[in-house]
């Protein structure tokens, strides 16, 4: 990963890509301007949906030239951290709600050589984040309940991001937003203090590996709206 900065970064979620063509889809979104690639891992237990595990993450790693941002929606997390680190994750985010020992989990992620991300559900407050601030590189504020792409943005999270931005101060911690990001919602979060914007359906809509230009137009529209709100 490059050095820390708060510029707007667009992180397409491959949850909305063609699952039979991950390699080509990743090369297409990076060629069209993606800054990071967001990889959603779901276990059918912590969230009501299943996606894929470490072997798939390892298989797509060589196709990613930017940052592989792995969002673990799984419980328990700890038994799988080394496998995702060995698969080549740059950032691993675990959920605050995934178990009783998030502090241990975050230690293990950094111990495995990855940047540590803390993901928080829409229903969770920031009180439990305070004592974790010095051991994380990113907070992922969920703006939908995790489990599915294409859901509606939850506006109550705007105030959460403003409060979080103040809590972070000048620490080098990214604020990532995940769920329902479009050119309409991205500016709300950029203004509140977010810098990494995950978008699945809003990036992939209208395009394909044969016709990737819409991916670029979608990424540029989200970025322009967010930057204008800064
Ligand atoms: C939701 C996932 C998101 C999702 C975002 O559980 O964590 O990353 O793919 O998809 P959109 O942008 O369609 O809401
Ligand atoms: Zn995600």
Short mmCIF file of C-alpha atoms and ligand atoms in Angstrom, two decimals:
data_model
loop_
_atom_site.label_atom_id
_atom_site.label_comp_id
_atom_site.label_asym_id
_atom_site.label_seq_id
_atom_site.Cartn_x
_atom_site.Cartn_y
_atom_site.Cartn_z
CA UNK A 1 0.00 0.00 0.00
CA UNK A 2 1.09 3.54 -0.62
CA UNK A 3 1.51 5.99 2.25
CA UNK A 4 -1.51 7.27 4.15
CA UNK A 5 -3.63 10.08 2.74
CA UNK A 6 -7.22 11.24 2.94
CA UNK A 7 -7.88 11.62 -0.77
CA UNK A 8 -11.12 10.05 -2.01
CA UNK A 9 -10.60 6.41 -2.96
CA UNK A 10 -13.21 4.37 -4.83
CA UNK A 11 -13.28 0.69 -3.89
CA UNK A 12 -15.57 -1.37 -6.14
CA UNK A 13 -17.00 -4.45 -4.42
CA UNK A 14 -16.59 -7.57 -6.54
CA UNK A 15 -19.79 -8.85 -4.95
CA UNK A 16 -21.46 -7.14 -7.93
CA UNK A 17 -19.00 -8.57 -10.52
CA UNK A 18 -19.53 -11.60 -12.77
CA UNK A 19 -18.48 -14.45 -10.44
CA UNK A 20 -17.38 -16.57 -13.41
CA UNK A 21 -14.91 -13.87 -14.50
CA UNK A 22 -13.29 -12.33 -11.43
CA UNK A 23 -9.86 -11.92 -13.03
CA UNK A 24 -11.16 -10.02 -16.04
CA UNK A 25 -13.60 -8.00 -13.93
CA UNK A 26 -10.81 -6.87 -11.59
CA UNK A 27 -8.53 -5.90 -14.47
CA UNK A 28 -11.43 -3.97 -16.02
CA UNK A 29 -12.31 -1.94 -12.89
CA UNK A 30 -8.66 -1.10 -12.23
CA UNK A 31 -8.19 0.01 -15.84
CA UNK A 32 -11.31 2.15 -15.40
CA UNK A 33 -9.96 3.97 -12.35
CA UNK A 34 -10.66 1.91 -9.21
CA UNK A 35 -8.29 2.79 -6.35
CA UNK A 36 -8.84 -0.32 -4.20
CA UNK A 37 -10.63 -3.65 -4.76
CA UNK A 38 -13.14 -4.58 -2.03
CA UNK A 39 -13.61 -8.31 -1.43
CA UNK A 40 -16.69 -9.36 0.58
CA UNK A 41 -16.36 -12.63 2.49
CA UNK A 42 -19.63 -13.96 3.97
CA UNK A 43 -20.19 -17.11 5.99
CA UNK A 44 -23.95 -17.73 6.07
CA UNK A 45 -23.79 -17.41 9.86
CA UNK A 46 -22.67 -13.90 10.82
CA UNK A 47 -24.60 -12.69 7.76
CA UNK A 48 -27.41 -14.48 5.90
CA UNK A 49 -25.41 -15.05 2.72
CA UNK A 50 -22.37 -17.03 1.52
CA UNK A 51 -19.68 -15.90 -0.86
CA UNK A 52 -16.19 -17.41 -0.90
CA UNK A 53 -13.11 -18.18 1.19
CA UNK A 54 -9.30 -17.97 1.19
CA UNK A 55 -8.65 -20.09 -1.96
CA UNK A 56 -10.71 -17.72 -4.12
CA UNK A 57 -9.07 -14.67 -2.51
CA UNK A 58 -5.65 -16.18 -3.25
CA UNK A 59 -6.65 -16.95 -6.85
CA UNK A 60 -7.68 -13.35 -7.58
CA UNK A 61 -4.67 -11.77 -5.81
CA UNK A 62 -2.39 -11.76 -8.89
CA UNK A 63 -5.02 -9.80 -10.82
CA UNK A 64 -5.09 -6.95 -8.27
CA UNK A 65 -2.44 -4.27 -8.82
CA UNK A 66 -3.94 -1.77 -6.37
CA UNK A 67 -5.04 -2.65 -2.82
CA UNK A 68 -6.84 -5.86 -1.86
CA UNK A 69 -9.32 -4.82 0.83
CA UNK A 70 -10.86 -7.92 2.43
CA UNK A 71 -14.08 -7.42 4.42
CA UNK A 72 -14.72 -10.43 6.64
CA UNK A 73 -18.40 -10.87 7.51
CA UNK A 74 -17.68 -14.07 9.38
CA UNK A 75 -17.81 -15.37 12.94
CA UNK A 76 -15.56 -16.63 14.38
CA UNK A 77 -12.83 -14.61 12.66
CA UNK A 78 -9.61 -15.55 14.41
CA UNK A 79 -9.19 -19.09 12.97
CA UNK A 80 -9.15 -17.64 9.43
CA UNK A 81 -6.92 -14.57 9.73
CA UNK A 82 -3.68 -16.30 8.77
CA UNK A 83 -5.34 -17.90 5.74
CA UNK A 84 -6.55 -14.55 4.42
CA UNK A 85 -3.18 -12.93 5.14
CA UNK A 86 -1.41 -15.74 3.28
CA UNK A 87 -3.90 -15.31 0.43
CA UNK A 88 -2.45 -11.80 0.02
CA UNK A 89 -4.88 -9.40 1.68
CA UNK A 90 -3.49 -5.89 2.19
CA UNK A 91 -6.30 -4.83 4.53
CA UNK A 92 -8.40 -7.24 6.60
CA UNK A 93 -11.51 -5.85 8.28
CA UNK A 94 -13.26 -7.76 11.04
CA UNK A 95 -16.60 -6.84 12.59
CA UNK A 96 -16.91 -5.35 16.07
CA UNK A 97 -19.98 -7.58 16.43
CA UNK A 98 -18.29 -10.83 15.33
CA UNK A 99 -17.18 -11.94 18.76
CA UNK A 100 -16.25 -10.96 22.31
CA UNK A 101 -12.54 -10.38 21.65
CA UNK A 102 -12.19 -7.80 18.89
CA UNK A 103 -9.00 -6.45 20.50
CA UNK A 104 -7.35 -9.85 20.13
CA UNK A 105 -8.63 -10.14 16.55
CA UNK A 106 -7.15 -6.77 15.56
CA UNK A 107 -3.83 -7.68 17.17
CA UNK A 108 -3.82 -10.91 15.16
CA UNK A 109 -4.51 -9.07 11.88
CA UNK A 110 -1.56 -6.72 12.37
CA UNK A 111 0.50 -9.64 13.65
CA UNK A 112 -0.15 -11.40 10.35
CA UNK A 113 1.34 -8.40 8.52
CA UNK A 114 -1.88 -6.80 7.27
CA UNK A 115 -3.51 -3.43 7.86
CA UNK A 116 -6.24 -3.84 10.45
CA UNK A 117 -9.79 -2.70 9.73
CA UNK A 118 -12.69 -2.50 12.18
CA UNK A 119 -16.13 -2.85 10.57
CA UNK A 120 -19.21 -1.63 12.45
CA UNK A 121 -22.86 -2.45 11.77
CA UNK A 122 -25.47 0.32 11.41
CA UNK A 123 -26.94 -0.57 14.82
CA UNK A 124 -23.65 -0.35 16.72
CA UNK A 125 -22.37 2.78 18.45
CA UNK A 126 -18.87 4.20 18.64
CA UNK A 127 -18.29 3.71 22.38
CA UNK A 128 -16.49 0.43 21.81
CA UNK A 129 -14.20 1.98 19.19
CA UNK A 130 -12.43 4.39 21.55
CA UNK A 131 -9.99 1.90 23.10
CA UNK A 132 -9.18 0.36 19.71
CA UNK A 133 -8.11 3.53 17.91
CA UNK A 134 -4.39 2.97 18.36
CA UNK A 135 -4.51 -0.52 16.86
CA UNK A 136 -6.46 0.07 13.65
CA UNK A 137 -5.70 1.43 10.20
CA UNK A 138 -9.28 1.71 8.98
CA UNK A 139 -12.84 1.88 10.28
CA UNK A 140 -15.49 0.52 7.90
CA UNK A 141 -18.83 2.15 8.70
CA UNK A 142 -21.60 -0.03 7.29
CA UNK A 143 -24.36 2.03 5.71
CA UNK A 144 -26.48 -1.06 5.08
CA UNK A 145 -26.89 -4.21 7.15
CA UNK A 146 -24.16 -6.49 5.81
CA UNK A 147 -25.05 -9.48 3.68
CA UNK A 148 -26.19 -8.25 0.29
CA UNK A 149 -25.34 -5.75 -2.40
CA UNK A 150 -27.88 -3.33 -3.79
CA UNK A 151 -29.50 -2.25 -0.51
CA UNK A 152 -30.64 1.25 0.44
CA UNK A 153 -28.24 3.65 2.19
CA UNK A 154 -29.07 4.23 5.89
CA UNK A 155 -28.90 7.99 6.50
CA UNK A 156 -28.50 7.77 10.29
CA UNK A 157 -24.88 6.78 9.70
CA UNK A 158 -23.90 10.28 8.55
CA UNK A 159 -23.74 11.56 12.13
CA UNK A 160 -21.77 8.47 13.15
CA UNK A 161 -19.11 9.30 10.56
CA UNK A 162 -18.90 12.93 11.72
CA UNK A 163 -18.38 11.78 15.32
CA UNK A 164 -15.87 9.15 14.25
CA UNK A 165 -13.91 11.68 12.18
CA UNK A 166 -13.57 13.88 15.29
CA UNK A 167 -12.53 10.89 17.43
CA UNK A 168 -9.81 9.95 14.95
CA UNK A 169 -8.24 13.41 14.94
CA UNK A 170 -4.87 13.29 13.19
CA UNK A 171 -4.36 9.54 13.57
CA UNK A 172 -3.64 7.82 10.21
CA UNK A 173 -6.92 5.90 10.12
CA UNK A 174 -9.04 5.63 6.97
CA UNK A 175 -12.82 5.99 7.22
CA UNK A 176 -14.42 3.60 4.75
CA UNK A 177 -18.12 3.57 3.91
CA UNK A 178 -19.80 0.40 2.71
CA UNK A 179 -23.33 0.02 1.38
CA UNK A 180 -25.67 1.97 -0.87
CA UNK A 181 -23.01 4.36 -2.15
CA UNK A 182 -24.04 6.21 -5.33
CA UNK A 183 -23.27 9.67 -6.77
CA UNK A 184 -26.17 10.87 -4.57
CA UNK A 185 -24.99 9.39 -1.25
CA UNK A 186 -21.20 9.61 -1.71
CA UNK A 187 -21.08 13.41 -1.14
CA UNK A 188 -22.90 13.07 2.19
CA UNK A 189 -20.17 10.78 3.45
CA UNK A 190 -17.25 12.67 1.91
CA UNK A 191 -18.48 15.81 3.66
CA UNK A 192 -18.83 13.91 6.94
CA UNK A 193 -15.18 12.76 6.75
CA UNK A 194 -15.01 9.49 4.81
CA UNK A 195 -12.17 8.82 2.36
CA UNK A 196 -12.69 5.23 1.10
CA UNK A 197 -16.01 4.67 -0.67
CA UNK A 198 -17.02 1.08 -1.38
CA UNK A 199 -19.55 0.68 -4.16
CA UNK A 200 -20.83 -2.51 -5.73
CA UNK A 201 -23.99 -2.11 -7.76
CA UNK A 202 -23.33 1.57 -8.55
CA UNK A 203 -19.95 0.73 -10.16
CA UNK A 204 -20.87 -2.41 -12.08
CA UNK A 205 -24.27 -1.32 -13.41
CA UNK A 206 -24.52 -1.03 -17.17
CA UNK A 207 -21.07 -2.49 -17.89
CA UNK A 208 -19.36 -5.84 -18.50
CA UNK A 209 -15.87 -7.13 -19.30
CA UNK A 210 -16.78 -6.75 -22.99
CA UNK A 211 -18.06 -3.22 -22.40
CA UNK A 212 -16.12 -1.78 -19.43
CA UNK A 213 -16.55 1.93 -20.25
CA UNK A 214 -19.65 2.26 -17.99
CA UNK A 215 -17.50 1.09 -15.06
CA UNK A 216 -15.24 4.09 -15.65
CA UNK A 217 -18.14 6.51 -16.03
CA UNK A 218 -19.71 5.18 -12.81
CA UNK A 219 -16.43 5.47 -10.86
CA UNK A 220 -15.84 9.01 -12.15
CA UNK A 221 -19.39 10.07 -11.23
CA UNK A 222 -19.03 8.83 -7.64
CA UNK A 223 -15.56 10.37 -7.29
CA UNK A 224 -16.58 13.75 -8.73
CA UNK A 225 -19.64 13.98 -6.47
CA UNK A 226 -17.56 13.08 -3.40
CA UNK A 227 -14.69 15.45 -4.20
CA UNK A 228 -17.09 18.32 -4.80
CA UNK A 229 -18.48 17.86 -1.28
CA UNK A 230 -15.10 18.12 0.43
C1 LIG B 1 -22.60 -5.61 1.94
C2 LIG B 1 -21.19 -5.61 1.43
C3 LIG B 1 -20.93 -4.47 0.53
C4 LIG B 1 -21.75 -4.51 -0.73
C5 LIG B 1 -21.96 -3.12 -1.23
O1 LIG B 1 -22.75 -6.64 2.87
O2 LIG B 1 -20.27 -5.54 2.50
O3 LIG B 1 -19.55 -4.34 0.24
O4 LIG B 1 -21.17 -5.29 -1.73
O5 LIG B 1 -22.82 -3.19 -2.31
P1 LIG B 1 -23.67 -1.94 -2.81
O6 LIG B 1 -22.70 -0.87 -3.18
O7 LIG B 1 -24.42 -2.48 -3.95
O8 LIG B 1 -24.54 -1.53 -1.64
ZN1 LIG B 2 -18.12 -4.94 2.12
#
